[in-house]
Coordinates of C-alpha atoms and ligand atoms in Angstrom, one line a residue:
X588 CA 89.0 155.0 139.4
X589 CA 91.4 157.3 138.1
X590 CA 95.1 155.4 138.9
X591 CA 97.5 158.6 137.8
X592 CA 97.6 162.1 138.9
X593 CA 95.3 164.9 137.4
X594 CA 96.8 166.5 134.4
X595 CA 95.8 170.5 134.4
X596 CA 95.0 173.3 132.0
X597 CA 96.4 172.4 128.5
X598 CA 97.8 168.7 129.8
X599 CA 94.2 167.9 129.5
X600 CA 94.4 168.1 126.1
X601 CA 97.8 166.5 126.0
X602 CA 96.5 163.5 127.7
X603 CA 93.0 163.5 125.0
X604 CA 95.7 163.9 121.7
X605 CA 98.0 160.9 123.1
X606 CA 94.7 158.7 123.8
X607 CA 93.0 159.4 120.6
X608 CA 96.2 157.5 118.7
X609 CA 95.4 154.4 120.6
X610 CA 91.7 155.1 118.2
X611 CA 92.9 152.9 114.8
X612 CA 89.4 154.2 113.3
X613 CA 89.9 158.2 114.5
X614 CA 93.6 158.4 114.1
X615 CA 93.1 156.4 110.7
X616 CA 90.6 159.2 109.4
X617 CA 92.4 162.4 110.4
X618 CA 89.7 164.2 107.5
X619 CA 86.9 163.0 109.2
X620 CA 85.4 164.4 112.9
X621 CA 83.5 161.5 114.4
X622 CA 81.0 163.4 117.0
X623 CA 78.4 160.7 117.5
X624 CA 79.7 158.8 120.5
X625 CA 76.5 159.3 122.7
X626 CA 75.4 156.6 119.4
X627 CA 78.1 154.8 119.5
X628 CA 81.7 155.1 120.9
X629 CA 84.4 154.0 119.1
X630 CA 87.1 151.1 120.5
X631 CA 90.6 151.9 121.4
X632 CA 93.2 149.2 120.1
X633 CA 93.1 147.3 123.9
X634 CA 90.1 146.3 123.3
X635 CA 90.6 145.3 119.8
X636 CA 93.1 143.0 120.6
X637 CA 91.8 141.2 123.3
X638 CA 89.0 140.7 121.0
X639 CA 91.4 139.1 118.2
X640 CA 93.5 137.5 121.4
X641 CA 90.0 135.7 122.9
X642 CA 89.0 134.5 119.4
X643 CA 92.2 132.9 118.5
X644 CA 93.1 131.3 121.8
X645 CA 90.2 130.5 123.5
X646 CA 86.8 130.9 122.0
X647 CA 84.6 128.5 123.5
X648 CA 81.1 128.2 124.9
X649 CA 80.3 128.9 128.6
X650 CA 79.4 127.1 131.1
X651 CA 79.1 124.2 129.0
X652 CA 82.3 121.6 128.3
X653 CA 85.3 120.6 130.4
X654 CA 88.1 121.5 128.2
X655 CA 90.6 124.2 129.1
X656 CA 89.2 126.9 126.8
X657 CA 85.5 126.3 127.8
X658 CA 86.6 126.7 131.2
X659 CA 88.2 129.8 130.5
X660 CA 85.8 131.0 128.9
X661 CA 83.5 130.7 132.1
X662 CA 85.8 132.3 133.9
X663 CA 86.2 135.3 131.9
X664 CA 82.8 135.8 132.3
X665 CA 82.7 135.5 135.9
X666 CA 85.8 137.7 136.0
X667 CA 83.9 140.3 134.1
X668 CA 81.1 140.4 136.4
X669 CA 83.6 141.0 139.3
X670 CA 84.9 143.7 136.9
X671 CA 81.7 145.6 136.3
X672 CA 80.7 145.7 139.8
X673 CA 84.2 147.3 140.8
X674 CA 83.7 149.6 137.8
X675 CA 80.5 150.7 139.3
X676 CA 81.8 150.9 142.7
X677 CA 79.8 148.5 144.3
X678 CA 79.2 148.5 148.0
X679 CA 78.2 144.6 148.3
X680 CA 79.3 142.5 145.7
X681 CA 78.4 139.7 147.4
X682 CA 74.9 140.8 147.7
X683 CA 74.8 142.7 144.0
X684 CA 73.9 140.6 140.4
X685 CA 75.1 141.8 137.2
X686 CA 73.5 140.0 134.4
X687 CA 74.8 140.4 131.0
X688 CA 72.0 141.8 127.7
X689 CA 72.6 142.9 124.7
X690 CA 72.5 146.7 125.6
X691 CA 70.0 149.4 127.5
X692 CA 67.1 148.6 125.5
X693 CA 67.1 144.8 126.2
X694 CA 68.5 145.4 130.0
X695 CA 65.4 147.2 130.7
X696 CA 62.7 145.2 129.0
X697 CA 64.5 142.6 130.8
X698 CA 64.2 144.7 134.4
X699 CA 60.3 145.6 133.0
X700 CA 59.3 142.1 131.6
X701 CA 61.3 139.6 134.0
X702 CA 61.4 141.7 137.3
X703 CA 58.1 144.4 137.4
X704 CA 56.0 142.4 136.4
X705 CA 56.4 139.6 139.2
X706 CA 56.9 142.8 141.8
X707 CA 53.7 144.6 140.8
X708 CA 50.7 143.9 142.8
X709 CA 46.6 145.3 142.3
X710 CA 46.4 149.3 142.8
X711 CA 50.4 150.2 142.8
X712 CA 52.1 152.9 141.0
X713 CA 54.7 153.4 138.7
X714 CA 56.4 157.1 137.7
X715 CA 57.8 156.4 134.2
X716 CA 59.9 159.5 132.4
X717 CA 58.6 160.2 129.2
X718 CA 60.9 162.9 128.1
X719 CA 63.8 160.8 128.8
X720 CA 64.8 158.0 126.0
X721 CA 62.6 156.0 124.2
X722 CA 63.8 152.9 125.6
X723 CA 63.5 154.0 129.0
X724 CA 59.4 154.7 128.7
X725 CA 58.1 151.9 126.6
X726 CA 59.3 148.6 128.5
X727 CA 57.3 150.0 131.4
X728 CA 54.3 150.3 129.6
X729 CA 54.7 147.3 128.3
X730 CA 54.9 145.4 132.0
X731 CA 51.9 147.1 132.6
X732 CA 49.9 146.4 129.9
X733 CA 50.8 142.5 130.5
X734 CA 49.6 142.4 134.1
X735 CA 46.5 144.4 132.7
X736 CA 46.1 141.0 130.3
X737 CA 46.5 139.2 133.8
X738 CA 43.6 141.4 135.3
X739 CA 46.2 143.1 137.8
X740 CA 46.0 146.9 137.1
X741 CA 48.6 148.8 138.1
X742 CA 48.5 152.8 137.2
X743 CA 51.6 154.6 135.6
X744 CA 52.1 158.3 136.4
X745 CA 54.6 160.8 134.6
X746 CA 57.9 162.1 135.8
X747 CA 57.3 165.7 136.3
X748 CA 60.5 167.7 134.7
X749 CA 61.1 171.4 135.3
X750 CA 60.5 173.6 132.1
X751 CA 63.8 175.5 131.9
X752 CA 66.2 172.9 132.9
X753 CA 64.5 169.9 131.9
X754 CA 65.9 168.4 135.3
X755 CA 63.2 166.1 137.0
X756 CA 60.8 168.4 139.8
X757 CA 61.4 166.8 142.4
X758 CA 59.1 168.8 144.4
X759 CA 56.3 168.0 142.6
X760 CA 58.0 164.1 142.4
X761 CA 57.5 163.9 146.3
X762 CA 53.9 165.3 145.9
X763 CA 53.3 162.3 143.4
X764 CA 54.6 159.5 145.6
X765 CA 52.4 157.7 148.0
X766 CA 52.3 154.6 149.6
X767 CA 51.6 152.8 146.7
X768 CA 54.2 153.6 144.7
X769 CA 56.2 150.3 144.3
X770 CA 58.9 151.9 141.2
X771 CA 60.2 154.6 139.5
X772 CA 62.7 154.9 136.8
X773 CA 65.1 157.4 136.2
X774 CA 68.1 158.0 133.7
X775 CA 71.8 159.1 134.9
X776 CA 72.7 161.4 132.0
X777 CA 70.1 162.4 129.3
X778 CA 70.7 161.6 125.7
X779 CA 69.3 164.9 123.9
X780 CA 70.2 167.6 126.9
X781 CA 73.4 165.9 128.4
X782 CA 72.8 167.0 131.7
X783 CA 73.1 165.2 134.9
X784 CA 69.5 164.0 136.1
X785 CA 70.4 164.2 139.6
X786 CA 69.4 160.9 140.6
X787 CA 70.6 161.6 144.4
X788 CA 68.0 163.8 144.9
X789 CA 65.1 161.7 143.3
X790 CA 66.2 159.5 145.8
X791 CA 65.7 162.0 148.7
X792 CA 62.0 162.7 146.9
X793 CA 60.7 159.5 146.8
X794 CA 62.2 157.7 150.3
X795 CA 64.1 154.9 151.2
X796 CA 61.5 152.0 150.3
X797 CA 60.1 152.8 146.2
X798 CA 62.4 151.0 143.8
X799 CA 64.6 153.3 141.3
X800 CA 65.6 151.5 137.9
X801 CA 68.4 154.0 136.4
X802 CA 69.3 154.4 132.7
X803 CA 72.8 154.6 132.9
X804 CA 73.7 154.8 128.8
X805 CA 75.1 158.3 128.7
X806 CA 76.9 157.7 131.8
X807 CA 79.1 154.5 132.5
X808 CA 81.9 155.5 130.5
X809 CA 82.4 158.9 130.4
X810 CA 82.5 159.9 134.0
X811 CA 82.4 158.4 137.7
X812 CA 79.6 156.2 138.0
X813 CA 79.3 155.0 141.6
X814 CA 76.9 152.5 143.3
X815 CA 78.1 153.2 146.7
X816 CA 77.3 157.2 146.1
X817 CA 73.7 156.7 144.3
X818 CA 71.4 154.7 146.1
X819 CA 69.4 153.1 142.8
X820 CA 68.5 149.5 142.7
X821 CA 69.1 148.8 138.7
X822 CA 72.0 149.9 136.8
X823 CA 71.9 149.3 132.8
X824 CA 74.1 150.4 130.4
X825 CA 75.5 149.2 126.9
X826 CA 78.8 148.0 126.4
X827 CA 79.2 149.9 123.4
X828 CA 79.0 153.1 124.2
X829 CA 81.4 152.4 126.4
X830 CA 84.1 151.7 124.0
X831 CA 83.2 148.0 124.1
X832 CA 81.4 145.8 121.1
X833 CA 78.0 146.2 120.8
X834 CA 75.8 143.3 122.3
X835 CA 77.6 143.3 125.8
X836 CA 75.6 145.2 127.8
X837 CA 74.7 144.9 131.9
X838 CA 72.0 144.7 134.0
X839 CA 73.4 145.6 137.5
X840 CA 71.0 144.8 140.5
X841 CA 71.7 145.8 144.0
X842 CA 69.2 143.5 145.5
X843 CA 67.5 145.3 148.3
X844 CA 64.5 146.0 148.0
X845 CA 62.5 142.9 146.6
X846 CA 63.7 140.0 145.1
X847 CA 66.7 139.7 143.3
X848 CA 67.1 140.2 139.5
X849 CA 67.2 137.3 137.4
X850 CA 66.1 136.8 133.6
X851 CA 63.4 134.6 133.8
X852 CA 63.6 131.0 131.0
X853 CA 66.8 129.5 129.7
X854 CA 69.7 131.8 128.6
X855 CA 71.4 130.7 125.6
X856 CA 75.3 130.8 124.8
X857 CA 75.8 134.3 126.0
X858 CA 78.0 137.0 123.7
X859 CA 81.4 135.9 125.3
X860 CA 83.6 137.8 122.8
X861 CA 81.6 140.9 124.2
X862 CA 81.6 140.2 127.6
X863 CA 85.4 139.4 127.0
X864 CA 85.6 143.6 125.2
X865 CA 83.5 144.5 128.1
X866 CA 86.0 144.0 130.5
X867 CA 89.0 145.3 128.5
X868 CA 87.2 148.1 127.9
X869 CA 86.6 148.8 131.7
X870 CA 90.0 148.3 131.8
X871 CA 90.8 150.8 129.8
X872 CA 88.4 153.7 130.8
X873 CA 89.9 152.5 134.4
X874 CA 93.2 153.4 133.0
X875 CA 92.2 156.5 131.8
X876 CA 90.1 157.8 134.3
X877 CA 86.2 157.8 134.1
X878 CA 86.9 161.2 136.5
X879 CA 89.1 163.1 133.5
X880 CA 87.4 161.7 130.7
X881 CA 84.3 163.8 132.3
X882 CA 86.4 166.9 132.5
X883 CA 87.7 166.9 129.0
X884 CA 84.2 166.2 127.2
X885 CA 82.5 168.6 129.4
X886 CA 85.4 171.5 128.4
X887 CA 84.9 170.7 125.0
X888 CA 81.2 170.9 125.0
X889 CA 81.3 174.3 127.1
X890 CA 83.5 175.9 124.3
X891 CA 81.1 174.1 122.0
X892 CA 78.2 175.8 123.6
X893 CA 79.9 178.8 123.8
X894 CA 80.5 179.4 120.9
X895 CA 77.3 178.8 119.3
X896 CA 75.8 181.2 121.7
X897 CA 77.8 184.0 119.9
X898 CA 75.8 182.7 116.8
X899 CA 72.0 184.1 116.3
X900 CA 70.6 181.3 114.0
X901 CA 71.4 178.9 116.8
X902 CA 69.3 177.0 119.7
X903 CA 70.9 175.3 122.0
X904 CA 68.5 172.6 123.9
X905 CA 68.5 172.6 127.3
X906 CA 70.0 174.6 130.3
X907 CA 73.0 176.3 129.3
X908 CA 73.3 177.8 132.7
X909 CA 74.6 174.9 133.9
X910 CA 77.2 174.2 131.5
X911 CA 80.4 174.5 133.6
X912 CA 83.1 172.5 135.2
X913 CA 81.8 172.9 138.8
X914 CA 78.3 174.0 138.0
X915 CA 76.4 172.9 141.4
X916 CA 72.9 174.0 139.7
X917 CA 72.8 170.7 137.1
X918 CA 76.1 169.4 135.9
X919 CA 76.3 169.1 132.0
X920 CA 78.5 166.1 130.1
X921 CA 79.6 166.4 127.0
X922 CA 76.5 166.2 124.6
X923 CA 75.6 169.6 122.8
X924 CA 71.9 169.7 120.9
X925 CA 70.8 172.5 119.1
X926 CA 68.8 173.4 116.0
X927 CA 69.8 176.2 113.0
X928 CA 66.6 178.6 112.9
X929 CA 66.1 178.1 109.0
X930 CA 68.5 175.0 108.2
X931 CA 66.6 171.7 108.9
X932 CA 68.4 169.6 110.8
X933 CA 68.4 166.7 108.4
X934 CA 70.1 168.9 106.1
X935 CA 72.1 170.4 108.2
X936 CA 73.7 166.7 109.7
X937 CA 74.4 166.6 105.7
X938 CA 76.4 169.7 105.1
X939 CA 77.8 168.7 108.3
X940 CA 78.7 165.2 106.6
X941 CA 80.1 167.0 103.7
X942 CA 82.7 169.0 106.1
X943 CA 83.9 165.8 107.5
X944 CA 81.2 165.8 110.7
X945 CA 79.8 162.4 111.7
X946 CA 76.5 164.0 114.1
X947 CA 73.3 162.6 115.1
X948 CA 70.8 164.7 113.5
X949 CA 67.0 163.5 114.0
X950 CA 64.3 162.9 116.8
X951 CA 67.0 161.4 118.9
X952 CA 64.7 158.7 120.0
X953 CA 63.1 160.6 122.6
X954 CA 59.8 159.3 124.7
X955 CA 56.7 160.8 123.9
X956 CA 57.0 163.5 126.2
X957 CA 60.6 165.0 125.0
X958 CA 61.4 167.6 122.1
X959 CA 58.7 167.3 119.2
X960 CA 61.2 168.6 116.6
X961 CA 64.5 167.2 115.1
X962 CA 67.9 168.7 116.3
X963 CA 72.2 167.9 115.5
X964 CA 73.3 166.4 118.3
X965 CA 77.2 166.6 119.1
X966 CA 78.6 164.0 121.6
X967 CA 82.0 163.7 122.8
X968 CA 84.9 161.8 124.1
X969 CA 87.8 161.0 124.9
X970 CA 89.2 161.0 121.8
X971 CA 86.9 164.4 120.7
X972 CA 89.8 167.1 119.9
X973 CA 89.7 170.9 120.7
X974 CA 90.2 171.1 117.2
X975 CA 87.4 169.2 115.9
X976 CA 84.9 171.5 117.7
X977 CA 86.7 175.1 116.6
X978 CA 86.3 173.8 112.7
X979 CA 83.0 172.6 114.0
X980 CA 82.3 176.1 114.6
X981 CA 84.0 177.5 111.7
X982 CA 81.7 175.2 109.7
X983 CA 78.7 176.5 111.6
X984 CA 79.8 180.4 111.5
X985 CA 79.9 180.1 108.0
X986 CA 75.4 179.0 108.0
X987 CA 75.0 181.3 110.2
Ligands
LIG751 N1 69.0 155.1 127.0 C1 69.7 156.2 126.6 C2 69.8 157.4 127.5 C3 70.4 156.2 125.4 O1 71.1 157.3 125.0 C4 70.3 155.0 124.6 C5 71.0 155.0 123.2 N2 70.8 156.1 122.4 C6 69.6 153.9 125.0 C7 68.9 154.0 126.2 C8 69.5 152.7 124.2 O2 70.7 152.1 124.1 P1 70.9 150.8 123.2 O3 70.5 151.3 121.8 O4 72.4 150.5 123.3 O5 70.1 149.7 123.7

């Protein structure tokens, strides 16, 4: 949690310009606008060097060997689970398992493949979001179709979603759950719309006993992301988008309702130079404030949004109504998607490129239920400048 006061007003962006030095590969390309850290984010020099520092003092396996670096290496990675479930603000660590994957995807096949399938029993339910990320649909289809192989059929029912928000309905959620509903997953912060999903409240539809798996990619590093405050019974998130290397994600499990997470078979060597960025990188975010990290990207994708409203050949996806600081209707983060009425958006992620932009411009990897046609995405950080986003919008003026 946030250890220094709150800078205000134009501190804010004081605090983002002295961070985004500590960036080697943003302050290194002052030409180039990297705005494609819902992808990937980028690594601050911390965590670069206790990558180096870990490789040339103590790299070693785990949990294997006596000598002084292969016990320190087991440490660090019990350390780093200690770490994570602090991060996440953990109510019972001692109760809690964090498991370490190589990112979201894998984390919930494992949950899916390793977990559901045990849990599942003849006639239950499962809600599964479809409009949400890719990765967040199919491993639950998957689970299902292997206990169909079994002869255990279980029946998988789709997330209802408001049209003009996109936010789940969780009227019609409540209507949907009955007694045999065993599981729903959810996602913290969607990828396309960057709004909050209000998880608290799926909670309140479904009741206290139906297990909620939440996709929590967009979110661990880039605001508060508390176990204590959001009763869900899966965490996963990948280390790299939270500014550590990629391969170091987490499967966080609070243990309370059904068994236990565990992988199921023999874990190989695990990625110990990851885990090892993980933690700096928690460090780090700790030291900056998952709380004003939040407020920064979500100023910067306000005036983003803003601005592009005063433009007629853009769309913005999404509700824009909510986009504001305090906004109590459906809190936005900082992820701006929109489409150019005439200008593809392949072509326009490549004029983009040719201004210096790095942007997502694609499907976005959305589950069959989400937007059928490609958009730019935007994503920011940290280490996003005010400045990137008004030439952003210079750049974009000038198409429009
Ligand atoms: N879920 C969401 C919401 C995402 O944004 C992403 C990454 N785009 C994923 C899952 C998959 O993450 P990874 O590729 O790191 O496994």
């Amino acid at each position: 949690m946030p250890v220094a006061p709150e800078p205000q007003g134009e501190d804010l962006a004081a605090w983002s310009s002295a961070l985004r030095a500590q960036f080697p590969i943003v302050a290194g390309n002052p030409g180039l606008a990297y705005l494609d850290s819902a992808a990937t984010a980028q690594k601050p020099q911390a965590v670069l060097d206790v990558v180096q520092e870990y490789l040339t003092t103590s790299n070693a396996n785990a949990g294997r060997g006596t000598y002084p670096w292969a016990n320190r290496t087991t440490s660090l990675i019990e350390e780093t689970r200690g770490r994570v479930k602090a991060f996440l603000d953990d109510p019972d660590p001692d109760t809690s398992t964090v498991h370490f994957v190589s990112g979201t995807t894998e984390g919930l096949r494992r949950v899916a493949l390793d977990w559901l399938v045990r849990e599942l029993r003849e006639g239950d339910e499962i809600i599964v979001p479809f409009a949400d990320h890719e990765a967040n649909a199919s491993p639950w289809l998957e689970a299902v179709g292997a206990l169909a192989r079994q002869g255990t059929r279980v029946t998988v029912l789709e997330m209802p979603y408001q049209s003009a928000s996109r936010d789940y309905d969780t009227e019609r959620l409540a209507e949907l759950v009955s007694p045999r509903t065993r599981f729903v997953a959810v996602t913290h912060v969607h990828h396309v719309y960057g709004a909050d999903m209000n998880v608290h409240r799926v909670r309140r539809a479904v009741g206290d006993d139906v297990v909620l798996c939440m996709d929590a990619a967009q979110s661990v590093g880039h605001l508060p992301v508390s176990m204590t405050a959001l009763d869900v019974d899966f965490a996963v998130f990948s280390g790299h988008k939270a500014l550590a290397l990629p391969g170091s994600g987490v499967v966080w499990s609070r243990g309370k309702r059904g068994a236990a997470f565990a992988p199921l078979g023999w874990s190989g060597t695990p990625n110990t130079v990851g885990i090892a960025s993980l933690g700096a990188a928690l460090d780090w975010l700790d030291r900056a404030g998952p709380e004003r990290i939040e407020r920064w990207t979500v100023r910067l994708a306000a005036r983003l949004t803003d601005g592009l409203r005063t433009l007629a050949p853009y769309e913005v996806l999404g509700c824009q109504l909510s986009l504001a600081e305090q906004s109590s209707v459906q809190q936005r983060h900082g992820i701006v998607t929109f489409r150019h009425r005439d200008i593809d958006a392949a072509d326009l992620g490549f004029i983009l490129f040719s201004h210096g932009f790095m942007v997502r411009a694609d499907g976005l990897c959305q589950g069959r239920g989400g937007e059928t046609r490609s958009s730019v995405r935007v994503s920011l950080h940290a280490y996003s400048s005010r400045e990137e986003v008004d030439r952003l919008l210079e750049v974009l003026a000038g198409l429009a």
